[in-house]
Amino acid sequence: MAFPTEYAVSTGFSKGSVFVSRMRKIALLVAIAMAFSVCALALGPDSDRIYAGIDVSAFQGEIDFEKVRQAGIEVVYIRAGLGDDYVDPYYRRNAEGAQEQGLRFGFYYYVTAENADEARAQAERFYDLIQEYEYNCRPALDFEEYSGKSAARINEIGLAFLQRIQQLTGVTPALYTDAYAADRVWDAALGAYPLWVADYGAEEPDVTSGHWEGWSGFQYTDRGSVDGISGNVDRDRFTDTIFVDETPPVEDGYVYHVVRTGETLSEIAARFDVRVERLARLNNIQNVNLIYVGQLLRIPVDDNFIAYVIRRGDTLYALARRYGTTVETLAELNRISDISRIIAGDTLFIPKR
């Protein structure tokens, strides 16, 4: 890297000029080192494939989604509602417009809850608004109203909402937050949920908490401009882990499993015939007795399984017949207690013939 001329060391005999020049050079080197340090600490994407996206609400008014698609937008997040009873007046129109243009889309909900019970009630309201749609992106929590709340209370509210919407949809939801809160407010339990993080003007979000290995969504400006939308719009980048049915279930001898209520690492390891220590090492788990509901685990299976994303209308009986196995085998492998009920969006592991 070439230094600017003004910071070059003087070749004259003035001790003062030499000293000043040296100090300037040292200051520049320190600034460069700090810049590299900031870059190194920034959080990168959790997958290589990046999708151009926006998130919208009633503030954007009527949107021409054909022009949005032609502008190169691939993913649209739509506000469904806010608080106890507010419904975004444009959420249906936005969902239908995005769907008609073949855009991947999903919904977020602005939470105003003061406690866990209110958070669960707002999650149920969210579910009521979105359950009729075949959305592609994970339902997302947008919780920003922290005033008067302790960090413990904020985490209690956020976790209650996320757990309830996951129970209702069968899909691991995403957490939307800003970089500061990702570092200083949310604790490790929230690291089990894909992160959609806002950090305006940054090359990568400045998140160093270690709760997430990478971002699934990055909102990099609230002053974006896109054809088909009047005025400013939030611009985002997303990875494939933000999608409901595109989290890579099988990859080079590995499957991905979302931890469910009551599961332990040792039980999961036994089910897939893997040593607990190996499973912990692959997933950077420091305490083998501590895993979280919704956590995504990478499991080596030596290509012995098919990972199937359940779709609406599927039954365990039909899938067992299709793949040449039994209902009992599928139920045991996937810890299904009620064989008459499987949930759309869940990944079902099926042994190969």
Short mmCIF file of C-alpha atoms in Angstrom, two decimals:
data_model
loop_
_atom_site.label_atom_id
_atom_site.label_comp_id
_atom_site.label_asym_id
_atom_site.label_seq_id
_atom_site.Cartn_x
_atom_site.Cartn_y
_atom_site.Cartn_z
CA MET A 1 0.00 0.00 0.00
CA ALA A 2 1.44 3.39 -1.00
CA PHE A 3 1.36 6.12 1.59
CA PRO A 4 0.07 9.59 0.67
CA THR A 5 2.86 12.03 -0.21
CA GLU A 6 2.10 14.28 2.76
CA TYR A 7 2.99 11.44 5.15
CA ALA A 8 6.36 10.63 3.58
CA VAL A 9 9.32 10.94 5.97
CA SER A 10 11.26 14.16 5.39
CA THR A 11 14.78 13.86 4.02
CA GLY A 12 15.74 17.32 5.31
CA PHE A 13 17.85 18.05 8.37
CA SER A 14 15.17 19.65 10.53
CA LYS A 15 14.69 17.43 13.59
CA GLY A 16 11.23 18.89 14.09
CA SER A 17 10.08 18.08 10.58
CA VAL A 18 11.50 14.56 10.80
CA PHE A 19 9.76 13.98 14.15
CA VAL A 20 6.42 15.30 12.88
CA SER A 21 6.66 13.20 9.73
CA ARG A 22 7.45 10.11 11.74
CA MET A 23 4.52 10.73 14.05
CA ARG A 24 2.22 11.18 11.09
CA LYS A 25 3.44 7.93 9.62
CA ILE A 26 2.91 6.11 12.91
CA ALA A 27 -0.58 7.57 13.21
CA LEU A 28 -1.41 6.42 9.70
CA LEU A 29 -0.12 2.91 10.42
CA VAL A 30 -2.24 2.75 13.57
CA ALA A 31 -5.32 3.90 11.64
CA ILE A 32 -4.71 1.26 8.95
CA ALA A 33 -4.25 -1.44 11.60
CA MET A 34 -7.49 -0.39 13.29
CA ALA A 35 -9.31 -0.49 9.96
CA PHE A 36 -8.10 -4.01 9.30
CA SER A 37 -9.06 -4.99 12.84
CA VAL A 38 -12.61 -3.69 12.36
CA CYS A 39 -12.91 -5.63 9.09
CA ALA A 40 -11.69 -8.78 10.79
CA LEU A 41 -14.26 -8.44 13.56
CA ALA A 42 -17.22 -7.86 11.24
CA LEU A 43 -19.68 -10.72 10.79
CA GLY A 44 -19.87 -12.27 7.34
CA PRO A 45 -22.68 -14.19 5.60
CA ASP A 46 -23.39 -17.75 6.70
CA SER A 47 -23.55 -19.00 3.11
CA ASP A 48 -21.83 -18.13 -0.17
CA ARG A 49 -24.94 -17.44 -2.26
CA ILE A 50 -26.23 -13.88 -1.72
CA TYR A 51 -29.71 -12.70 -2.78
CA ALA A 52 -30.72 -9.06 -3.32
CA GLY A 53 -33.67 -8.12 -1.14
CA ILE A 54 -35.95 -5.44 0.28
CA ASP A 55 -38.33 -5.23 3.23
CA VAL A 56 -41.55 -3.28 2.92
CA SER A 57 -44.59 -2.06 4.84
CA ALA A 58 -47.45 0.39 4.41
CA PHE A 59 -44.84 3.17 4.30
CA GLN A 60 -43.99 2.16 0.72
CA GLY A 61 -47.61 2.44 -0.46
CA GLU A 62 -48.55 0.65 -3.67
CA ILE A 63 -45.65 -1.31 -5.15
CA ASP A 64 -45.17 -2.38 -8.78
CA PHE A 65 -43.63 -5.80 -8.16
CA GLU A 66 -43.01 -6.44 -11.84
CA LYS A 67 -40.63 -3.48 -11.89
CA VAL A 68 -39.16 -4.60 -8.57
CA ARG A 69 -38.35 -8.01 -10.08
CA GLN A 70 -36.93 -6.43 -13.23
CA ALA A 71 -34.70 -4.29 -11.00
CA GLY A 72 -33.00 -7.46 -9.77
CA ILE A 73 -34.72 -7.91 -6.42
CA GLU A 74 -35.02 -11.59 -5.47
CA VAL A 75 -36.36 -11.54 -1.89
CA VAL A 76 -39.12 -9.46 -0.29
CA TYR A 77 -39.89 -9.30 3.44
CA ILE A 78 -43.33 -7.91 4.26
CA ARG A 79 -44.59 -6.46 7.53
CA ALA A 80 -47.74 -8.35 8.51
CA GLY A 81 -48.66 -6.40 11.60
CA LEU A 82 -47.69 -4.63 14.77
CA GLY A 83 -48.49 -5.04 18.45
CA ASP A 84 -51.72 -6.57 19.70
CA ASP A 85 -54.08 -5.86 16.84
CA TYR A 86 -52.60 -3.64 14.10
CA VAL A 87 -52.67 -5.22 10.64
CA ASP A 88 -50.50 -3.67 7.95
CA PRO A 89 -53.08 -2.52 5.35
CA TYR A 90 -50.77 -3.45 2.47
CA TYR A 91 -49.53 -6.85 3.64
CA ARG A 92 -51.95 -8.92 1.56
CA ARG A 93 -51.41 -6.81 -1.55
CA ASN A 94 -47.66 -7.03 -1.07
CA ALA A 95 -47.71 -10.79 -0.56
CA GLU A 96 -49.88 -11.38 -3.60
CA GLY A 97 -47.80 -9.01 -5.74
CA ALA A 98 -44.52 -10.69 -4.78
CA GLN A 99 -45.99 -14.14 -5.30
CA GLU A 100 -47.37 -13.29 -8.74
CA GLN A 101 -43.91 -12.16 -9.86
CA GLY A 102 -42.23 -15.33 -8.61
CA LEU A 103 -40.28 -13.52 -5.90
CA ARG A 104 -39.27 -15.29 -2.73
CA PHE A 105 -41.13 -13.61 0.12
CA GLY A 106 -41.78 -13.82 3.82
CA PHE A 107 -43.27 -11.85 6.69
CA TYR A 108 -42.05 -10.04 9.79
CA TYR A 109 -43.97 -8.80 12.81
CA TYR A 110 -43.20 -5.70 14.88
CA VAL A 111 -43.50 -6.77 18.51
CA THR A 112 -44.50 -4.38 21.30
CA ALA A 113 -44.95 -6.94 24.09
CA GLU A 114 -44.08 -6.05 27.68
CA ASN A 115 -43.79 -9.64 28.89
CA ALA A 116 -43.61 -13.25 27.67
CA ASP A 117 -47.39 -13.82 27.73
CA GLU A 118 -47.99 -10.78 25.52
CA ALA A 119 -45.18 -11.95 23.21
CA ARG A 120 -46.82 -15.35 22.76
CA ALA A 121 -50.17 -13.69 22.07
CA GLN A 122 -48.58 -11.48 19.40
CA ALA A 123 -46.92 -14.55 17.86
CA GLU A 124 -50.34 -16.16 17.61
CA ARG A 125 -51.67 -13.01 15.96
CA PHE A 126 -48.76 -13.15 13.51
CA TYR A 127 -49.55 -16.78 12.69
CA ASP A 128 -53.21 -15.98 12.06
CA LEU A 129 -52.17 -13.36 9.50
CA ILE A 130 -49.69 -15.48 7.53
CA GLN A 131 -50.87 -19.08 7.76
CA GLU A 132 -52.75 -19.02 4.45
CA TYR A 133 -49.66 -18.09 2.43
CA GLU A 134 -47.02 -20.35 0.90
CA TYR A 135 -44.18 -18.08 2.00
CA ASN A 136 -40.56 -18.95 1.18
CA CYS A 137 -38.76 -17.03 3.93
CA ARG A 138 -38.67 -17.68 7.64
CA PRO A 139 -41.15 -15.71 9.75
CA ALA A 140 -39.16 -12.95 11.45
CA LEU A 141 -39.35 -11.18 14.81
CA ASP A 142 -38.79 -7.41 14.77
CA PHE A 143 -38.46 -6.28 18.39
CA GLU A 144 -37.00 -2.82 18.94
CA GLU A 145 -38.91 -1.27 21.86
CA TYR A 146 -36.43 -1.75 24.71
CA SER A 147 -37.19 1.35 26.79
CA GLY A 148 -37.63 0.53 30.48
CA LYS A 149 -36.78 -3.15 30.01
CA SER A 150 -33.80 -5.05 31.34
CA ALA A 151 -31.74 -7.23 29.02
CA ALA A 152 -33.19 -10.29 30.76
CA ARG A 153 -36.75 -9.11 30.08
CA ILE A 154 -35.94 -8.29 26.44
CA ASN A 155 -34.52 -11.78 25.93
CA GLU A 156 -37.49 -13.36 27.69
CA ILE A 157 -39.91 -11.56 25.36
CA GLY A 158 -37.93 -12.32 22.22
CA LEU A 159 -37.49 -15.99 23.03
CA ALA A 160 -41.16 -16.43 23.95
CA PHE A 161 -42.25 -14.97 20.59
CA LEU A 162 -39.78 -17.04 18.57
CA GLN A 163 -40.59 -20.28 20.34
CA ARG A 164 -44.33 -19.77 19.96
CA ILE A 165 -44.21 -18.92 16.26
CA GLN A 166 -41.97 -21.94 15.70
CA GLN A 167 -44.49 -24.17 17.47
CA LEU A 168 -47.31 -22.81 15.32
CA THR A 169 -45.58 -22.86 11.93
CA GLY A 170 -43.16 -25.75 12.31
CA VAL A 171 -40.47 -23.43 10.93
CA THR A 172 -37.42 -22.01 12.72
CA PRO A 173 -38.01 -18.23 12.65
CA ALA A 174 -35.42 -15.48 12.20
CA LEU A 175 -34.43 -12.65 14.54
CA TYR A 176 -34.25 -9.12 13.11
CA THR A 177 -32.17 -6.72 15.15
CA ASP A 178 -29.48 -4.08 14.82
CA ALA A 179 -25.76 -4.76 15.21
CA TYR A 180 -25.53 -2.99 18.58
CA ALA A 181 -28.31 -5.12 20.10
CA ALA A 182 -26.88 -8.30 18.55
CA ASP A 183 -23.69 -7.57 20.46
CA ARG A 184 -24.95 -6.12 23.72
CA VAL A 185 -28.57 -7.13 24.27
CA TRP A 186 -29.35 -10.60 22.93
CA ASP A 187 -27.84 -13.57 24.73
CA ALA A 188 -26.57 -16.94 23.50
CA ALA A 189 -30.02 -18.60 23.45
CA LEU A 190 -31.04 -16.31 20.58
CA GLY A 191 -28.02 -17.53 18.62
CA ALA A 192 -30.07 -20.60 17.76
CA TYR A 193 -32.14 -18.45 15.37
CA PRO A 194 -30.94 -17.14 12.00
CA LEU A 195 -29.81 -13.54 12.29
CA TRP A 196 -31.14 -10.71 10.11
CA VAL A 197 -29.09 -7.72 11.21
CA ALA A 198 -29.19 -3.99 10.43
CA ASP A 199 -26.00 -1.94 10.23
CA TYR A 200 -26.31 1.02 7.87
CA GLY A 201 -23.32 2.04 5.81
CA ALA A 202 -21.14 -0.88 6.89
CA GLU A 203 -19.45 -3.30 4.50
CA GLU A 204 -20.41 -6.10 6.89
CA PRO A 205 -22.34 -5.83 10.18
CA ASP A 206 -20.20 -5.14 13.24
CA VAL A 207 -21.33 -8.10 15.35
CA THR A 208 -18.75 -9.71 17.62
CA SER A 209 -20.82 -11.47 20.30
CA GLY A 210 -20.03 -14.92 18.91
CA HIS A 211 -23.67 -16.04 19.17
CA TRP A 212 -23.91 -16.39 15.38
CA GLU A 213 -21.46 -17.87 12.88
CA GLY A 214 -22.76 -15.54 10.18
CA TRP A 215 -25.75 -13.48 9.09
CA SER A 216 -28.72 -14.83 7.14
CA GLY A 217 -29.90 -11.30 6.38
CA PHE A 218 -28.08 -7.97 6.32
CA GLN A 219 -30.08 -4.73 6.10
CA TYR A 220 -27.43 -2.29 4.94
CA THR A 221 -29.47 0.87 4.32
CA ASP A 222 -32.89 2.39 4.94
CA ARG A 223 -32.38 4.84 2.07
CA GLY A 224 -32.50 2.44 -0.84
CA SER A 225 -34.05 3.16 -4.20
CA VAL A 226 -35.72 0.48 -6.33
CA ASP A 227 -37.79 0.81 -9.51
CA GLY A 228 -41.45 0.18 -8.76
CA ILE A 229 -41.29 1.78 -5.31
CA SER A 230 -41.83 5.48 -4.62
CA GLY A 231 -39.44 6.93 -2.09
CA ASN A 232 -36.93 5.16 0.12
CA VAL A 233 -36.98 1.47 0.91
CA ASP A 234 -34.86 -0.76 3.15
CA ARG A 235 -32.29 -2.75 1.17
CA ASP A 236 -31.07 -6.14 2.28
CA ARG A 237 -28.81 -9.01 1.37
CA PHE A 238 -29.93 -12.53 2.24
CA THR A 239 -28.37 -15.99 2.17
CA ASP A 240 -30.10 -19.28 1.45
CA THR A 241 -30.47 -20.01 5.17
CA ILE A 242 -33.25 -17.41 5.35
CA PHE A 243 -35.46 -19.66 3.24
CA VAL A 244 -37.97 -22.06 4.75
CA ASP A 245 -37.27 -24.92 2.36
CA GLU A 246 -33.74 -24.14 1.26
CA THR A 247 -31.63 -24.60 4.38
CA PRO A 248 -29.21 -27.17 2.97
CA PRO A 249 -30.55 -30.46 4.43
CA VAL A 250 -27.89 -32.64 2.77
CA GLU A 251 -24.40 -31.58 1.79
CA ASP A 252 -21.38 -33.80 1.11
CA GLY A 253 -22.31 -36.52 3.58
CA TYR A 254 -23.93 -34.22 6.14
CA VAL A 255 -27.51 -33.49 7.09
CA TYR A 256 -28.82 -30.49 9.00
CA HIS A 257 -31.14 -30.98 11.94
CA VAL A 258 -33.09 -28.36 13.90
CA VAL A 259 -33.09 -29.16 17.62
CA ARG A 260 -36.53 -29.80 19.05
CA THR A 261 -37.92 -29.49 22.56
CA GLY A 262 -36.63 -32.27 24.81
CA GLU A 263 -33.74 -33.37 22.58
CA THR A 264 -30.22 -33.81 23.91
CA LEU A 265 -26.97 -33.95 21.99
CA SER A 266 -26.30 -37.51 23.16
CA GLU A 267 -29.72 -38.66 21.99
CA ILE A 268 -29.28 -37.06 18.57
CA ALA A 269 -25.80 -38.56 18.28
CA ALA A 270 -27.14 -42.05 19.10
CA ARG A 271 -29.96 -41.71 16.59
CA PHE A 272 -27.55 -40.94 13.78
CA ASP A 273 -24.81 -43.28 15.04
CA VAL A 274 -22.29 -40.47 15.61
CA ARG A 275 -20.01 -39.92 18.60
CA VAL A 276 -21.13 -37.03 20.81
CA GLU A 277 -17.64 -35.55 20.76
CA ARG A 278 -17.57 -35.47 16.96
CA LEU A 279 -20.99 -33.84 16.83
CA ALA A 280 -19.91 -31.20 19.35
CA ARG A 281 -16.71 -30.48 17.43
CA LEU A 282 -18.50 -30.10 14.09
CA ASN A 283 -20.96 -27.62 15.59
CA ASN A 284 -18.59 -25.66 17.83
CA ILE A 285 -20.48 -26.79 20.94
CA GLN A 286 -18.43 -26.16 24.08
CA ASN A 287 -20.84 -27.77 26.54
CA VAL A 288 -22.28 -31.09 25.31
CA ASN A 289 -25.07 -30.78 27.86
CA LEU A 290 -26.27 -27.44 26.49
CA ILE A 291 -28.09 -27.15 23.15
CA TYR A 292 -31.00 -24.90 22.25
CA VAL A 293 -34.41 -25.45 20.72
CA GLY A 294 -34.17 -24.24 17.11
CA GLN A 295 -30.38 -24.71 16.93
CA LEU A 296 -29.18 -25.98 13.55
CA LEU A 297 -26.86 -28.99 13.87
CA ARG A 298 -24.58 -30.34 11.14
CA ILE A 299 -24.58 -34.14 11.36
CA PRO A 300 -22.29 -36.53 9.43
CA VAL A 301 -24.29 -39.44 8.00
CA ASP A 302 -22.04 -40.77 5.23
CA ASP A 303 -24.82 -40.28 2.69
CA ASN A 304 -27.04 -42.91 4.35
CA PHE A 305 -30.09 -40.64 4.62
CA ILE A 306 -32.37 -38.58 2.47
CA ALA A 307 -33.40 -35.27 4.05
CA TYR A 308 -36.90 -34.37 2.90
CA VAL A 309 -38.59 -31.03 3.60
CA ILE A 310 -42.20 -31.77 4.50
CA ARG A 311 -44.80 -30.01 2.38
CA ARG A 312 -48.45 -29.36 3.06
CA GLY A 313 -50.53 -32.44 2.24
CA ASP A 314 -47.75 -34.95 2.98
CA THR A 315 -48.46 -37.86 5.29
CA LEU A 316 -46.01 -40.17 7.01
CA TYR A 317 -47.72 -43.17 5.44
CA ALA A 318 -47.40 -41.82 1.89
CA LEU A 319 -43.75 -40.86 2.40
CA ALA A 320 -42.93 -44.29 3.84
CA ARG A 321 -44.43 -45.96 0.77
CA ARG A 322 -42.67 -43.56 -1.62
CA TYR A 323 -39.23 -44.22 -0.12
CA GLY A 324 -39.59 -47.93 0.59
CA THR A 325 -39.52 -47.80 4.38
CA THR A 326 -42.02 -48.08 7.23
CA VAL A 327 -43.98 -45.54 9.23
CA GLU A 328 -42.47 -46.98 12.40
CA THR A 329 -38.91 -46.46 11.13
CA LEU A 330 -39.61 -42.86 10.17
CA ALA A 331 -41.33 -42.15 13.47
CA GLU A 332 -38.45 -43.58 15.52
CA LEU A 333 -35.70 -41.84 13.54
CA ASN A 334 -37.47 -38.46 13.61
CA ARG A 335 -38.93 -38.69 17.14
CA ILE A 336 -42.51 -38.41 15.92
CA SER A 337 -44.94 -39.31 18.69
CA ASP A 338 -48.14 -38.73 16.70
CA ILE A 339 -47.77 -40.47 13.32
CA SER A 340 -50.93 -38.77 12.04
CA ARG A 341 -49.35 -35.32 12.38
CA ILE A 342 -46.26 -34.01 10.62
CA ILE A 343 -45.49 -30.33 10.16
CA ALA A 344 -44.90 -28.54 6.85
CA GLY A 345 -41.43 -27.03 6.75
CA ASP A 346 -39.83 -29.62 9.04
CA THR A 347 -37.02 -31.80 7.68
CA LEU A 348 -37.76 -35.53 7.74
CA PHE A 349 -34.79 -37.89 7.68
CA ILE A 350 -35.42 -41.00 5.59
CA PRO A 351 -33.00 -43.96 5.44
CA LYS A 352 -31.86 -44.86 1.93
CA ARG A 353 -32.73 -48.33 0.66
#
